PDB file of C-alpha atoms in Angstrom:
ATOM      1  CA  MET X 140     118.301  93.640 104.073  1.00 76.00           C
ATOM      2  CA  SER X 141     118.001  89.659 103.816  1.00 92.00           C
ATOM      3  CA  THR X 142     115.932  87.636 101.364  1.00 96.00           C
ATOM      4  CA  LEU X 143     113.542  85.905 103.604  1.00 97.00           C
ATOM      5  CA  LEU X 144     111.389  84.501 101.126  1.00 97.00           C
ATOM      6  CA  SER X 145     111.534  84.095  96.540  1.00 97.00           C
ATOM      7  CA  ALA X 146     108.604  82.637  94.326  1.00 97.00           C
ATOM      8  CA  ARG X 147     109.218  83.338  90.177  1.00 97.00           C
ATOM      9  CA  ASP X 148     106.479  82.150  87.641  1.00 97.00           C
ATOM     10  CA  LEU X 149     104.567  80.982  89.744  1.00 97.00           C
ATOM     11  CA  SER X 150     101.041  79.776  88.504  1.00 97.00           C
ATOM     12  CA  LYS X 151      97.826  77.749  89.706  1.00 97.00           C
ATOM     13  CA  SER X 152      94.682  77.234  87.999  1.00 95.00           C
ATOM     14  CA  TYR X 153      91.994  74.711  88.696  1.00 91.00           C
ATOM     15  CA  PRO X 154      90.218  72.745  85.682  1.00 90.00           C
ATOM     16  CA  ALA X 155      87.377  75.827  84.739  1.00 88.00           C
ATOM     17  CA  ASN X 156      89.320  78.767  85.974  1.00 91.00           C
ATOM     18  CA  LEU X 157      93.402  79.793  85.655  1.00 93.00           C
ATOM     19  CA  LEU X 158      94.063  81.826  89.145  1.00 94.00           C
ATOM     20  CA  PHE X 159      97.370  83.751  88.467  1.00 94.00           C
ATOM     21  CA  GLU X 160     100.287  82.585  86.385  1.00 95.00           C
ATOM     22  CA  HIS X 161     104.076  84.372  85.373  1.00 96.00           C
ATOM     23  CA  VAL X 162     103.423  85.524  89.652  1.00 96.00           C
ATOM     24  CA  ALA X 163     106.937  86.513  91.089  1.00 97.00           C
ATOM     25  CA  LEU X 164     107.445  88.007  94.449  1.00 95.00           C
ATOM     26  CA  HIS X 165     110.361  88.811  96.849  1.00 96.00           C
ATOM     27  CA  VAL X 166     110.192  89.415 100.574  1.00 97.00           C
ATOM     28  CA  GLU X 167     113.216  90.431 102.611  1.00 97.00           C
ATOM     29  CA  GLU X 168     113.696  91.567 105.966  1.00 96.00           C
ATOM     30  CA  GLY X 169     111.301  94.260 107.213  1.00 94.00           C
ATOM     31  CA  ASP X 170     109.310  94.475 103.883  1.00 95.00           C
ATOM     32  CA  ARG X 171     105.336  94.544 104.399  1.00 93.00           C
ATOM     33  CA  ILE X 172     103.567  94.203 101.176  1.00 93.00           C
ATOM     34  CA  GLY X 173     100.037  94.119 100.129  1.00 91.00           C
ATOM     35  CA  LEU X 174      98.542  92.056  98.016  1.00 91.00           C
ATOM     36  CA  ILE X 175      95.225  93.948  96.017  1.00 90.00           C
ATOM     37  CA  GLY X 176      92.875  92.443  93.539  1.00 90.00           C
ATOM     38  CA  PRO X 177      89.541  91.395  92.880  1.00 91.00           C
ATOM     39  CA  ASN X 178      87.043  88.730  94.730  1.00 89.00           C
ATOM     40  CA  GLY X 179      88.567  85.204  93.359  1.00 87.00           C
ATOM     41  CA  ALA X 180      91.558  86.903  91.554  1.00 90.00           C
ATOM     42  CA  GLY X 181      93.109  84.120  94.434  1.00 94.00           C
ATOM     43  CA  LYS X 182      94.873  86.573  96.263  1.00 94.00           C
ATOM     44  CA  SER X 183      93.793  83.680  99.129  1.00 95.00           C
ATOM     45  CA  THR X 184      95.250  80.980  96.919  1.00 96.00           C
ATOM     46  CA  LEU X 185      98.481  82.745  96.917  1.00 97.00           C
ATOM     47  CA  LEU X 186      99.206  83.531 100.232  1.00 97.00           C
ATOM     48  CA  LYS X 187      98.860  79.856 100.900  1.00 97.00           C
ATOM     49  CA  ILE X 188     100.845  78.753  98.877  1.00 97.00           C
ATOM     50  CA  ILE X 189     103.460  81.025 100.758  1.00 96.00           C
ATOM     51  CA  ALA X 190     102.844  80.159 103.488  1.00 96.00           C
ATOM     52  CA  GLY X 191     102.844  76.186 101.989  1.00 95.00           C
ATOM     53  CA  MET X 192      99.663  74.945 102.798  1.00 96.00           C
ATOM     54  CA  GLU X 193      98.933  74.142  99.033  1.00 96.00           C
ATOM     55  CA  HIS X 194     101.010  73.798  96.227  1.00 96.00           C
ATOM     56  CA  GLU X 195     101.364  75.406  92.523  1.00 97.00           C
ATOM     57  CA  ASP X 196     100.569  74.080  89.574  1.00 97.00           C
ATOM     58  CA  GLU X 197     104.045  75.353  88.557  1.00 97.00           C
ATOM     59  CA  GLY X 198     107.122  77.980  89.596  1.00 97.00           C
ATOM     60  CA  GLU X 199     109.502  77.504  92.342  1.00 97.00           C
ATOM     61  CA  ILE X 200     109.216  79.427  96.247  1.00 97.00           C
ATOM     62  CA  THR X 201     112.626  79.415  97.642  1.00 97.00           C
ATOM     63  CA  ARG X 202     112.444  79.806 101.807  1.00 96.00           C
ATOM     64  CA  ARG X 203     115.443  81.113 103.894  1.00 96.00           C
ATOM     65  CA  ARG X 204     116.543  78.184 105.778  1.00 95.00           C
ATOM     66  CA  GLY X 205     114.226  77.465 109.373  1.00 95.00           C
ATOM     67  CA  LEU X 206     111.459  80.290 107.762  1.00 96.00           C
ATOM     68  CA  GLU X 207     108.462  80.236 110.375  1.00 95.00           C
ATOM     69  CA  VAL X 208     105.630  81.755 107.901  1.00 96.00           C
ATOM     70  CA  VAL X 209     101.713  81.905 110.043  1.00 96.00           C
ATOM     71  CA  TYR X 210      98.946  81.998 107.840  1.00 95.00           C
ATOM     72  CA  VAL X 211      95.936  84.505 109.337  1.00 93.00           C
ATOM     73  CA  ARG X 212      93.045  83.275 107.472  1.00 91.00           C
ATOM     74  CA  GLN X 213      90.185  85.513 106.713  1.00 88.00           C
ATOM     75  CA  ASP X 214      88.041  83.182 109.022  1.00 88.00           C
ATOM     76  CA  ASP X 215      88.798  82.538 113.421  1.00 90.00           C
ATOM     77  CA  GLN X 216      89.082  79.499 114.109  1.00 91.00           C
ATOM     78  CA  PHE X 217      88.711  77.940 117.624  1.00 95.00           C
ATOM     79  CA  LYS X 218      87.715  74.934 119.594  1.00 94.00           C
ATOM     80  CA  ASP X 219      84.442  74.433 120.827  1.00 92.00           C
ATOM     81  CA  ASP X 220      85.527  75.065 124.711  1.00 95.00           C
ATOM     82  CA  ALA X 221      88.827  77.465 124.153  1.00 97.00           C
ATOM     83  CA  THR X 222      89.717  80.392 126.126  1.00 98.00           C
ATOM     84  CA  PRO X 223      92.114  82.995 125.167  1.00 98.00           C
ATOM     85  CA  LEU X 224      94.499  81.261 126.949  1.00 97.00           C
ATOM     86  CA  SER X 225      93.812  77.996 125.869  1.00 96.00           C
ATOM     87  CA  ALA X 226      93.228  78.623 122.497  1.00 97.00           C
ATOM     88  CA  VAL X 227      97.298  80.434 122.454  1.00 96.00           C
ATOM     89  CA  MET X 228      98.978  77.804 124.880  1.00 94.00           C
ATOM     90  CA  ASP X 229      97.483  75.301 122.065  1.00 91.00           C
ATOM     91  CA  GLN X 230     100.332  76.888 119.101  1.00 88.00           C
ATOM     92  CA  VAL X 231     102.902  78.175 121.396  1.00 79.00           C
ATOM     93  CA  LYS X 232     102.557  73.477 122.509  1.00 56.00           C
ATOM     94  CA  SER X 233     102.827  72.604 119.032  1.00 51.00           C
ATOM     95  CA  ASN X 234     106.286  75.380 117.737  1.00 52.00           C
ATOM     96  CA  ASP X 235     107.764  75.450 120.722  1.00 50.00           C
ATOM     97  CA  GLY X 236     111.055  72.945 120.313  1.00 56.00           C
ATOM     98  CA  ASP X 237     112.333  73.836 124.142  1.00 56.00           C
ATOM     99  CA  ARG X 238     109.201  74.232 126.386  1.00 56.00           C
ATOM    100  CA  ILE X 239     110.230  78.066 127.862  1.00 64.00           C
ATOM    101  CA  ASP X 240     106.691  78.413 129.940  1.00 83.00           C
ATOM    102  CA  ILE X 241     104.256  78.599 127.885  1.00 87.00           C
ATOM    103  CA  GLU X 242     101.941  80.472 130.599  1.00 90.00           C
ATOM    104  CA  THR X 243     103.093  83.363 130.646  1.00 90.00           C
ATOM    105  CA  ARG X 244     104.580  83.308 127.120  1.00 89.00           C
ATOM    106  CA  ALA X 245     100.675  82.778 126.486  1.00 93.00           C
ATOM    107  CA  SER X 246      99.632  86.068 129.143  1.00 94.00           C
ATOM    108  CA  ILE X 247     102.310  88.011 127.199  1.00 93.00           C
ATOM    109  CA  THR X 248     101.171  87.916 123.954  1.00 94.00           C
ATOM    110  CA  LEU X 249      97.940  88.173 124.995  1.00 96.00           C
ATOM    111  CA  SER X 250      98.151  91.331 126.871  1.00 96.00           C
ATOM    112  CA  LYS X 251     100.328  93.597 124.500  1.00 94.00           C
ATOM    113  CA  LEU X 252      96.825  92.547 122.209  1.00 93.00           C
ATOM    114  CA  GLY X 253      95.322  94.525 125.006  1.00 94.00           C
ATOM    115  CA  PHE X 254      93.154  91.068 126.710  1.00 96.00           C
ATOM    116  CA  GLU X 255      92.384  91.544 130.278  1.00 96.00           C
ATOM    117  CA  ASN X 256      91.157  88.036 131.617  1.00 97.00           C
ATOM    118  CA  PHE X 257      92.257  85.083 129.778  1.00 97.00           C
ATOM    119  CA  HIS X 258      90.073  82.171 130.672  1.00 97.00           C
ATOM    120  CA  ARG X 259      86.869  83.901 128.929  1.00 97.00           C
ATOM    121  CA  PRO X 260      84.670  81.360 126.542  1.00 97.00           C
ATOM    122  CA  VAL X 261      86.278  82.382 123.253  1.00 97.00           C
ATOM    123  CA  THR X 262      82.564  81.832 122.510  1.00 96.00           C
ATOM    124  CA  THR X 263      81.461  85.014 123.996  1.00 96.00           C
ATOM    125  CA  LEU X 264      83.705  87.412 122.191  1.00 94.00           C
ATOM    126  CA  SER X 265      82.779  90.061 119.636  1.00 90.00           C
ATOM    127  CA  GLY X 266      84.361  89.070 115.938  1.00 86.00           C
ATOM    128  CA  GLY X 267      86.714  92.286 116.397  1.00 87.00           C
ATOM    129  CA  TRP X 268      87.788  90.372 119.976  1.00 92.00           C
ATOM    130  CA  CYS X 269      87.975  86.670 118.531  1.00 92.00           C
ATOM    131  CA  LYS X 270      90.428  88.599 114.960  1.00 89.00           C
ATOM    132  CA  ARG X 271      92.621  89.799 117.820  1.00 91.00           C
ATOM    133  CA  LEU X 272      92.937  86.329 119.555  1.00 94.00           C
ATOM    134  CA  THR X 273      93.824  84.997 115.756  1.00 94.00           C
ATOM    135  CA  LEU X 274      96.376  87.050 115.315  1.00 92.00           C
ATOM    136  CA  ALA X 275      97.679  87.056 119.474  1.00 94.00           C
ATOM    137  CA  CYS X 276      97.903  82.832 118.307  1.00 95.00           C
ATOM    138  CA  ALA X 277      99.957  83.600 114.998  1.00 94.00           C
ATOM    139  CA  LEU X 278     102.149  85.795 116.806  1.00 93.00           C
ATOM    140  CA  THR X 279     103.014  83.563 119.657  1.00 91.00           C
ATOM    141  CA  ARG X 280     105.071  81.455 117.227  1.00 90.00           C
ATOM    142  CA  ASP X 281     107.209  84.221 116.518  1.00 90.00           C
ATOM    143  CA  PRO X 282     106.719  84.223 112.680  1.00 95.00           C
ATOM    144  CA  ASP X 283     109.591  85.772 110.920  1.00 96.00           C
ATOM    145  CA  VAL X 284     106.292  86.140 107.948  1.00 97.00           C
ATOM    146  CA  LEU X 285     103.213  87.367 109.011  1.00 95.00           C
ATOM    147  CA  LEU X 286     101.068  86.728 105.667  1.00 96.00           C
ATOM    148  CA  LEU X 287      97.223  88.251 106.361  1.00 93.00           C
ATOM    149  CA  ASP X 288      94.323  86.899 104.483  1.00 92.00           C
ATOM    150  CA  GLU X 289      91.955  89.846 104.143  1.00 84.00           C
ATOM    151  CA  PRO X 290      93.682  92.818 106.154  1.00 67.00           C
ATOM    152  CA  THR X 291      91.601  95.252 106.728  1.00 63.00           C
ATOM    153  CA  ASN X 292      89.745  93.095 109.139  1.00 55.00           C
ATOM    154  CA  HIS X 293      92.652  93.392 111.163  1.00 51.00           C
ATOM    155  CA  LEU X 294      94.365  96.742 110.513  1.00 52.00           C
ATOM    156  CA  ASP X 295      92.005  98.866 113.233  1.00 53.00           C
ATOM    157  CA  LEU X 296      95.050  96.948 115.708  1.00 51.00           C
TER     158      LEU X 296
END
């Protein structure tokens, strides 16, 4: 298997709180890895560091060239006027260099996750459907590494 990313000797702290130190991680194609720990242990921060959204205090992360890492937050965030189709299309537009048929690509992703009405306001969706939509937004980016923060919120899907 091919290595996607490696991290070694990662440390992160805030002035009054050491989150973690000397963390090592190796991810290869096909790996499924769970990160378990108590609240406040730095799990979300570690995922954000791996995704490149935050910086480590010490250590080093090596990523395969062109690696697409997508981080799925614990909470769902959409524009006030969003529909499932517009939310997913926004992700395709910002990440699809050759601009293939964006609406078709978004529709296929939504269909795979059980959506039937692509034009319903997101504000009318239940929490479970909002989570599916968040996943659709992530999956349409065709990630090499998908980081799910609080994955128990996603496991039924």
